[in-house]
Tab-separated table of C-alpha atoms in Angstrom:
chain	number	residue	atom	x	y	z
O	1020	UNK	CA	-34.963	33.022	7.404
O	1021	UNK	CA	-34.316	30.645	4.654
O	1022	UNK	CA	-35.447	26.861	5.680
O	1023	UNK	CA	-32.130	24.788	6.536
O	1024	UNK	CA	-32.287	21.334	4.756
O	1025	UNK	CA	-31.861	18.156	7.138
O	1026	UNK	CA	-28.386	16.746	6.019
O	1027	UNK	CA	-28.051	12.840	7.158
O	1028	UNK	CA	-24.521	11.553	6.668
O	1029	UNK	CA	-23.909	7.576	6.531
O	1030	UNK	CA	-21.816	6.197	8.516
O	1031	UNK	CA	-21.555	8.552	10.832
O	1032	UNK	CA	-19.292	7.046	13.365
O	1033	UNK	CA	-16.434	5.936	11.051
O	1034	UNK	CA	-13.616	8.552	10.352
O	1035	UNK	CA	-15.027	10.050	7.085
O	1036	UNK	CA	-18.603	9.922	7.989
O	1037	UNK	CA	-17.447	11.816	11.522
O	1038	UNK	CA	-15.290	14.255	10.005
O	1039	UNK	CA	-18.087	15.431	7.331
O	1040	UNK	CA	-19.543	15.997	10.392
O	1041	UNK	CA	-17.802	17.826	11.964
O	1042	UNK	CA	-16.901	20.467	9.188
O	1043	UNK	CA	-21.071	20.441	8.721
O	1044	UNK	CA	-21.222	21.562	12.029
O	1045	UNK	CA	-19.174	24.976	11.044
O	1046	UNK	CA	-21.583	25.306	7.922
O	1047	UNK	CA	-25.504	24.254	9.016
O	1048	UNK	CA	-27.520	24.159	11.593
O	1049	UNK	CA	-26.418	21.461	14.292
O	1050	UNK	CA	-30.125	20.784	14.425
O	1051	UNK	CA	-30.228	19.696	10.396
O	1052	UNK	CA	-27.755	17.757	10.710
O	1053	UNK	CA	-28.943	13.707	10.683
O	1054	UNK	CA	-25.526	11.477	11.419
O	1055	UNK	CA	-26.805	8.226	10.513
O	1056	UNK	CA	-24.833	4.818	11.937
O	1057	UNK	CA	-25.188	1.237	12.934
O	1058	UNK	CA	-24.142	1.648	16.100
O	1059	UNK	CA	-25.134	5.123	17.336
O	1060	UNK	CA	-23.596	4.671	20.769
O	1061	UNK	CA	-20.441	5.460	18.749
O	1062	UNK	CA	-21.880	8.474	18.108
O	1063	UNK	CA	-23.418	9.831	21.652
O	1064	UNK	CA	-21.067	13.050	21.521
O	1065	UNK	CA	-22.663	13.918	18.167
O	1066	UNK	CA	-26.289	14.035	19.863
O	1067	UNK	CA	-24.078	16.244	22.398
O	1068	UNK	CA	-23.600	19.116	20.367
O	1069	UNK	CA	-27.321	19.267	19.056
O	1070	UNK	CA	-26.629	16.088	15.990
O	1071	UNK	CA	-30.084	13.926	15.346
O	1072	UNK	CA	-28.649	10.394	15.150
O	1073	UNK	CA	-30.857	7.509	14.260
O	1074	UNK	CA	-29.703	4.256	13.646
O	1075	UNK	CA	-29.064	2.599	10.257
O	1076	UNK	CA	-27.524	-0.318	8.928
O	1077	UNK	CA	-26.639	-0.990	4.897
O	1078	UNK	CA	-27.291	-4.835	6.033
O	1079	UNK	CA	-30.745	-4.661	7.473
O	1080	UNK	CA	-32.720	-2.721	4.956
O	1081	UNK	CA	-35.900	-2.610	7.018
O	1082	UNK	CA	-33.899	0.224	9.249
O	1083	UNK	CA	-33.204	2.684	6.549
O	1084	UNK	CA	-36.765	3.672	5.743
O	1085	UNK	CA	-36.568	5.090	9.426
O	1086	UNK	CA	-33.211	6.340	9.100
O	1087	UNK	CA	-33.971	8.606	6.381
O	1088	UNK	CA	-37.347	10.077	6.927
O	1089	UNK	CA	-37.543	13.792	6.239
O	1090	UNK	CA	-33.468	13.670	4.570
O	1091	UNK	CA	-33.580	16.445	1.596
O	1092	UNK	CA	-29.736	15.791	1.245
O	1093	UNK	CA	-27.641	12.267	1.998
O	1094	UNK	CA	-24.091	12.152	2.025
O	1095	UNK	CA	-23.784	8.181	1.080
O	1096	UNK	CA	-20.468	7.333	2.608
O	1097	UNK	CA	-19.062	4.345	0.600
O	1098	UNK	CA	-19.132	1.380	3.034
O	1099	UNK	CA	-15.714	-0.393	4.029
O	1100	UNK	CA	-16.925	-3.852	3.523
O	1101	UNK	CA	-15.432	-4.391	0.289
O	1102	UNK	CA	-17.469	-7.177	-1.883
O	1103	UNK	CA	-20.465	-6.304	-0.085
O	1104	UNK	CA	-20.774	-2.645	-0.669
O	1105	UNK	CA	-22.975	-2.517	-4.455
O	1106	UNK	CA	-25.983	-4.944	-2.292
O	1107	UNK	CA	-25.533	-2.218	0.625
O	1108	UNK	CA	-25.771	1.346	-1.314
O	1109	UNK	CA	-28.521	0.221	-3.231
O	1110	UNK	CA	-30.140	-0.369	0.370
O	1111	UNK	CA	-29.907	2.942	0.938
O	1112	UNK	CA	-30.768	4.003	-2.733
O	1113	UNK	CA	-33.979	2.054	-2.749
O	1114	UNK	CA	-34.721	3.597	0.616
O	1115	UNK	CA	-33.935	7.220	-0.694
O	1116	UNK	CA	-35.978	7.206	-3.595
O	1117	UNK	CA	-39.425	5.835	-1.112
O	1118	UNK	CA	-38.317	8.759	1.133
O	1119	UNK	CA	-38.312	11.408	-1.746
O	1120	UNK	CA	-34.501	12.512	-1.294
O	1121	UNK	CA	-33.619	15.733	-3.201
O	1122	UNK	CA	-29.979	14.895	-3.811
O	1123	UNK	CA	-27.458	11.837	-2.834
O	1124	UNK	CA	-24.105	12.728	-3.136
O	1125	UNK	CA	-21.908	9.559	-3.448
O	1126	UNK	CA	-18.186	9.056	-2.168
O	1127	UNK	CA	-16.579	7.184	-4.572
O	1128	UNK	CA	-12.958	6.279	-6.012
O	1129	UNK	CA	-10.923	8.328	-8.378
O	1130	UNK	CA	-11.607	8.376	-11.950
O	1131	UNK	CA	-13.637	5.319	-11.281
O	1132	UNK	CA	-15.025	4.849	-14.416
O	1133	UNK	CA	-11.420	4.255	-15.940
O	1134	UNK	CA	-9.715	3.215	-13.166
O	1135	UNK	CA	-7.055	-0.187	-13.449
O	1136	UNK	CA	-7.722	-0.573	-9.815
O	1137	UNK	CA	-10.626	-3.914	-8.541
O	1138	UNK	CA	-11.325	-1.331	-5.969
O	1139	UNK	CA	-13.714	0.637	-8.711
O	1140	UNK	CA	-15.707	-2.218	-9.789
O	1141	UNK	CA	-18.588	-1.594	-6.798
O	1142	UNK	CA	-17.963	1.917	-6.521
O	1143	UNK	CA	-18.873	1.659	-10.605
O	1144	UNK	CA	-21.844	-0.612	-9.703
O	1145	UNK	CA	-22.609	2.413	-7.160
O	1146	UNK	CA	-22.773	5.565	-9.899
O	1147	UNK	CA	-24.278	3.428	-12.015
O	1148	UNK	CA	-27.226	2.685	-9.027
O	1149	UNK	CA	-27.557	5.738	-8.651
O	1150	UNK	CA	-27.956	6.949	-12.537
O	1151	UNK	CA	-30.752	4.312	-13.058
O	1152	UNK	CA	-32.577	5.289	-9.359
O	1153	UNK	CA	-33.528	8.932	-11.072
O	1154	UNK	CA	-32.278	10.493	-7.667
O	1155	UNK	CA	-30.878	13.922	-8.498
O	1156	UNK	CA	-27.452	13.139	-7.700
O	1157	UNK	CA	-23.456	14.165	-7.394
O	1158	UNK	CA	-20.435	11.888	-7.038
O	1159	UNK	CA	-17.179	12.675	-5.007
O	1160	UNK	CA	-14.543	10.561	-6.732
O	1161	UNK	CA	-12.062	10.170	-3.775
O	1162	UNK	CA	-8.398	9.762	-4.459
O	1163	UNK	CA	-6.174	8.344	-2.375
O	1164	UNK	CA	-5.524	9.374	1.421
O	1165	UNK	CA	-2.108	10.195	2.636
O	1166	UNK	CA	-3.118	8.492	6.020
O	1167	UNK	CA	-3.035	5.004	3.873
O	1168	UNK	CA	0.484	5.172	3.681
O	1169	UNK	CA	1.533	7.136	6.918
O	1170	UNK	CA	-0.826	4.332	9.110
O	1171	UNK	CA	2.399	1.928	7.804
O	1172	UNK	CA	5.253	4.628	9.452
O	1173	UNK	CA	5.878	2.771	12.389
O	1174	UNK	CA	6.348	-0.645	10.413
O	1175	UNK	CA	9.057	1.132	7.968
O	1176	UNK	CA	10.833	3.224	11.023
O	1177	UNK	CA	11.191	-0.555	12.843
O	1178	UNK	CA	12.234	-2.329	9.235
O	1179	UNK	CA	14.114	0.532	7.419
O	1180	UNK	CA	12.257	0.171	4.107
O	1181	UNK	CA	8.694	0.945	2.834
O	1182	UNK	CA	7.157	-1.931	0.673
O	1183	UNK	CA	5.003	-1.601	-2.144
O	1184	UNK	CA	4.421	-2.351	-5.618
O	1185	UNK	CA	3.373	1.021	-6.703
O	1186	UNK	CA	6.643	1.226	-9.290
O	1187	UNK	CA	6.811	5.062	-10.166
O	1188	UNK	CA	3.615	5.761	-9.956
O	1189	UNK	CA	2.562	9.207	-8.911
O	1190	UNK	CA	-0.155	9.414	-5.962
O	1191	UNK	CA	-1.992	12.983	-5.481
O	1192	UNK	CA	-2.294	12.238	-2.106
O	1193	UNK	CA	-4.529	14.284	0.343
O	1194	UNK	CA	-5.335	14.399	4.294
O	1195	UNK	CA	-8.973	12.170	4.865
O	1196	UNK	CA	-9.621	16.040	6.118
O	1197	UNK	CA	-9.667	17.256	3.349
O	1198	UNK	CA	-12.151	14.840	1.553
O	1199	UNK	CA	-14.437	15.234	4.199
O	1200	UNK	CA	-14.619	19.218	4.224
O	1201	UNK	CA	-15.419	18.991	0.477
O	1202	UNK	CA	-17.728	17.074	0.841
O	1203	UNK	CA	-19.386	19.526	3.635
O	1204	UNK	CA	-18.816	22.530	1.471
O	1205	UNK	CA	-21.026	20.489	-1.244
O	1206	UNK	CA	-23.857	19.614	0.796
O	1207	UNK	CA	-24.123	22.259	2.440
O	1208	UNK	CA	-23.817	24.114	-0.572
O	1209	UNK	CA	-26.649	26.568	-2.270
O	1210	UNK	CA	-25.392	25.411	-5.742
O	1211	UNK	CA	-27.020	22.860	-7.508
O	1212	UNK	CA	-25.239	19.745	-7.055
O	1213	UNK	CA	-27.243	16.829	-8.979
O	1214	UNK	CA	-25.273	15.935	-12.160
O	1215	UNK	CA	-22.281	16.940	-11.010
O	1216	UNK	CA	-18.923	14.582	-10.428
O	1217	UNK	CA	-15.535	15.828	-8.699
O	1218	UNK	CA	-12.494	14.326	-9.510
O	1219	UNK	CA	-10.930	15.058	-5.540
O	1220	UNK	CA	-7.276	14.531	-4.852
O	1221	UNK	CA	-3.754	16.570	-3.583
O	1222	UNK	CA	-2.160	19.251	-5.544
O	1223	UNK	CA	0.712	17.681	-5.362
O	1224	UNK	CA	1.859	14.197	-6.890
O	1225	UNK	CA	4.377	11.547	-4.902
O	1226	UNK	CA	5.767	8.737	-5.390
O	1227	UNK	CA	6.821	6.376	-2.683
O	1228	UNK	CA	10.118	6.543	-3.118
O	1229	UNK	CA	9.748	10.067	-2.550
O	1230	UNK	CA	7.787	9.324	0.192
O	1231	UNK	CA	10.247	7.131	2.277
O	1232	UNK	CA	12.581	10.004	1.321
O	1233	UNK	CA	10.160	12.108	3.650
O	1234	UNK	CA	9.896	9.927	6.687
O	1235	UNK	CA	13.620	9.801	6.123
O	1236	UNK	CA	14.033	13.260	6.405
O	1237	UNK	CA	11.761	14.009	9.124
O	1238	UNK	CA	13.050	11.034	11.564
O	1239	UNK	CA	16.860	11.194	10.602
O	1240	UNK	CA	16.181	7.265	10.146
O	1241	UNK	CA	17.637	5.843	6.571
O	1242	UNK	CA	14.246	4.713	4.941
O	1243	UNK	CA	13.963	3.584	1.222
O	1244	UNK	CA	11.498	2.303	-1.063
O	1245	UNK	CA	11.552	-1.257	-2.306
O	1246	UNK	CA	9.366	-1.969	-5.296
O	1247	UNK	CA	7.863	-5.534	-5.071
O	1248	UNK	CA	5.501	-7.687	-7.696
O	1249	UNK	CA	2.338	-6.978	-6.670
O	1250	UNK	CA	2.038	-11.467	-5.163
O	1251	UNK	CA	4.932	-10.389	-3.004
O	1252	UNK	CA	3.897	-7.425	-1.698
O	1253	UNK	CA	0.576	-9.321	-0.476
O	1254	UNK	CA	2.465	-11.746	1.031
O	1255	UNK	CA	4.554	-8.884	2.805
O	1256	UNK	CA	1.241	-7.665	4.202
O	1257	UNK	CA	0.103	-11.142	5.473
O	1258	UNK	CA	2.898	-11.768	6.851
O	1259	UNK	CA	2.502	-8.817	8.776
O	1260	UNK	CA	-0.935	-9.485	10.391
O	1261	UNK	CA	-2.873	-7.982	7.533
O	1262	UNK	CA	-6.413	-9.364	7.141
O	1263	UNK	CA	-6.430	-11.117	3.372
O	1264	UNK	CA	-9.081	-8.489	2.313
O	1265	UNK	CA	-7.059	-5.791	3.497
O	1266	UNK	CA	-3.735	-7.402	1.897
O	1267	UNK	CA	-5.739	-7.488	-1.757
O	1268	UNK	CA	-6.857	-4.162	-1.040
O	1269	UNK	CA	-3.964	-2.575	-0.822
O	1270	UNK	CA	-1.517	-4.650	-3.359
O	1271	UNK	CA	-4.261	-4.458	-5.981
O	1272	UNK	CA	-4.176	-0.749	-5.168
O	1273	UNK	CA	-0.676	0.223	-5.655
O	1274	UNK	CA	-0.451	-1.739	-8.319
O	1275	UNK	CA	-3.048	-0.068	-9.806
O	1276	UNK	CA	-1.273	3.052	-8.478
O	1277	UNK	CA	1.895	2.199	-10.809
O	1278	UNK	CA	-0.779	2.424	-14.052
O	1279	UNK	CA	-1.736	5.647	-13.407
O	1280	UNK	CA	-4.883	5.090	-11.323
O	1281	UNK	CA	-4.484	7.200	-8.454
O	1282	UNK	CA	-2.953	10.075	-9.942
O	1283	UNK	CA	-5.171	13.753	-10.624
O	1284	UNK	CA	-3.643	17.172	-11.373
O	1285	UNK	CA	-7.198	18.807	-12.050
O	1286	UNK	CA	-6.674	20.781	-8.743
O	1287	UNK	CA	-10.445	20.444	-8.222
O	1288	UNK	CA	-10.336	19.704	-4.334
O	1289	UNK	CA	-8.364	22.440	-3.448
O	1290	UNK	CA	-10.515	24.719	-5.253
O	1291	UNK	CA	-13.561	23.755	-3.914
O	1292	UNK	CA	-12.120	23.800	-0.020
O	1293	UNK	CA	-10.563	27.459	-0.727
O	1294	UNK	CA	-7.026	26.245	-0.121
O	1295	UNK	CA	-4.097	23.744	-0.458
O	1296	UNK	CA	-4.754	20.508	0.012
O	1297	UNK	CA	-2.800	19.192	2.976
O	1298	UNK	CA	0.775	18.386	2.139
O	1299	UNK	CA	1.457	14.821	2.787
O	1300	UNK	CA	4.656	16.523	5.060
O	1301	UNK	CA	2.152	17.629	7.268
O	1302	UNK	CA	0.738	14.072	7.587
O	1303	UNK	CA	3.592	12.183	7.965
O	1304	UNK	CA	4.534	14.819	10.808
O	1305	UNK	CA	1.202	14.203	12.565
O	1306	UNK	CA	1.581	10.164	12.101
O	1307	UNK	CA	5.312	10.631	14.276
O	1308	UNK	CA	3.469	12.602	16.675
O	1309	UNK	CA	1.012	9.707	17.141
């Protein structure tokens, strides 16, 4: 029998970092399998089904050393603490290279070496980390996912309009699911992976006024797009409870969106999964269904 390599996954109980899991789970042995989170209560049904979980935090260094003893492959799960996430990956860098890690595979953004959107800047600071650490490494540029514009449904069903600032920009949108079952396929892959960077995003290209035009269609609700300077559109997301990181996020985003950034028609994450990607129809319908 060929020796099964321990797989740890980072942040393990956030959707992702869970969902990596669970396509792992149909790949490797349960038992190789390391999910890795701050909290691991959050993750007590992992350790269920056969999971090692330790406990690891990209804040307090002096737990990663732990965290990672024994990993041959890391799936380094960007964090969502945006202006703190360069200081936290190369926590867990430092602590890769003193535990001898074979290969870190990285989730980052898009194109993010050329991307217009602020979003890239750590995720840059991130490849770059990870180039100077000498770790044999890959990097999963992650495009956009659909569920970032189908978690605002019920907002634009109650209003009668979708707001952005995304002009006609095209998004190759795909289902979280899908990210996160490439990224499975690669670690659990026999392939080499170190060196290699996927450009991951749908097959197919929207833009949100075709995108109201769906929600439209699948509620029987009128629904259109209104285009909004990216200022307003912030201000549209404060107003609506957004948290001001959030509200930057997401304006900087689609405006960064209407330059081009989030578009990819490379095809490479549907390749590398064996099938479509998962059309954003089939996310909006699952949004409705709540």
């Amino acid at each position: 029998m060929t020796h099964a390599p321990l797989i740890a996954v980072t942040g393990a109980s956030g959707q992702l970092g869970r969902l990596a899991i669970q396509f792992l789970l149909s790949r490797h042995p349960a038992a190789r399998i390391l999910a890795i989170a701050r909290d691991p209560a959050k993750i007590a049904d992992l350790a269920e089904a056969g999971v090692q979980v330790r406990q690891g935090d990209y804040d307090r260094p002096d737990t990663l050393d732990a965290a990672l003893a024994g990993v041959e492959r890391l799936l380094l799960v960007s964090s969502s603490e945006i202006g703190k996430r360069a200081p936290q990956h190369q926590a867990v860098i430092d602590a890769a290279i003193r535990a001898g890690v074979g290969l870190v595979a990285y989730t980052s953004l898009l194109h993010a070496d050329t991307s217009p959107l602020g979003l890239a800047v750590e995720h840059v600071q991130t490849e770059q980390a990870l180039q100077a650490s000498g770790l044999p490494h890959a990097l999963l540029r992650n495009g956009w996912y659909a569920e970032n514009y189908t978690a605002g449904i019920a907002g634009a069903l109650q209003h009668g309009v979708v707001l952005g600032s995304a002009g006609d920009g095209r998004l190759s949108l795909a289902a979280r699911a899908d990210y996160a079952e490439a990224a499975a396929i690669i670690m659990a892959s026999d392939a080499t992976q170190a060196g290699k960077v996927y450009e991951l995003a749908g097959d197919h290209a929207i833009t949100l006024t075709d995108f109201a035009a769906l929600v439209a269609r699948k509620t029987g609700i009128p629904i259109a797009y209104q285009d909004l300077p990216q200022q307003d559109y912030r201000d549209a997301l404060l107003s609506a409870g957004l948290p001001g990181f959030v509200a930057d996020l997401l304006s900087d985003s689609d405006a960064g969106a209407a330059k081009g950034g989030l578009f990819d028609d490379s095809g490479t994450l549907g390749r590398l999964i064996g099938r479509a990607t998962t059309p954003i129809e089939d996310v909006i319908a699952s949004a409705l269904a709540g």
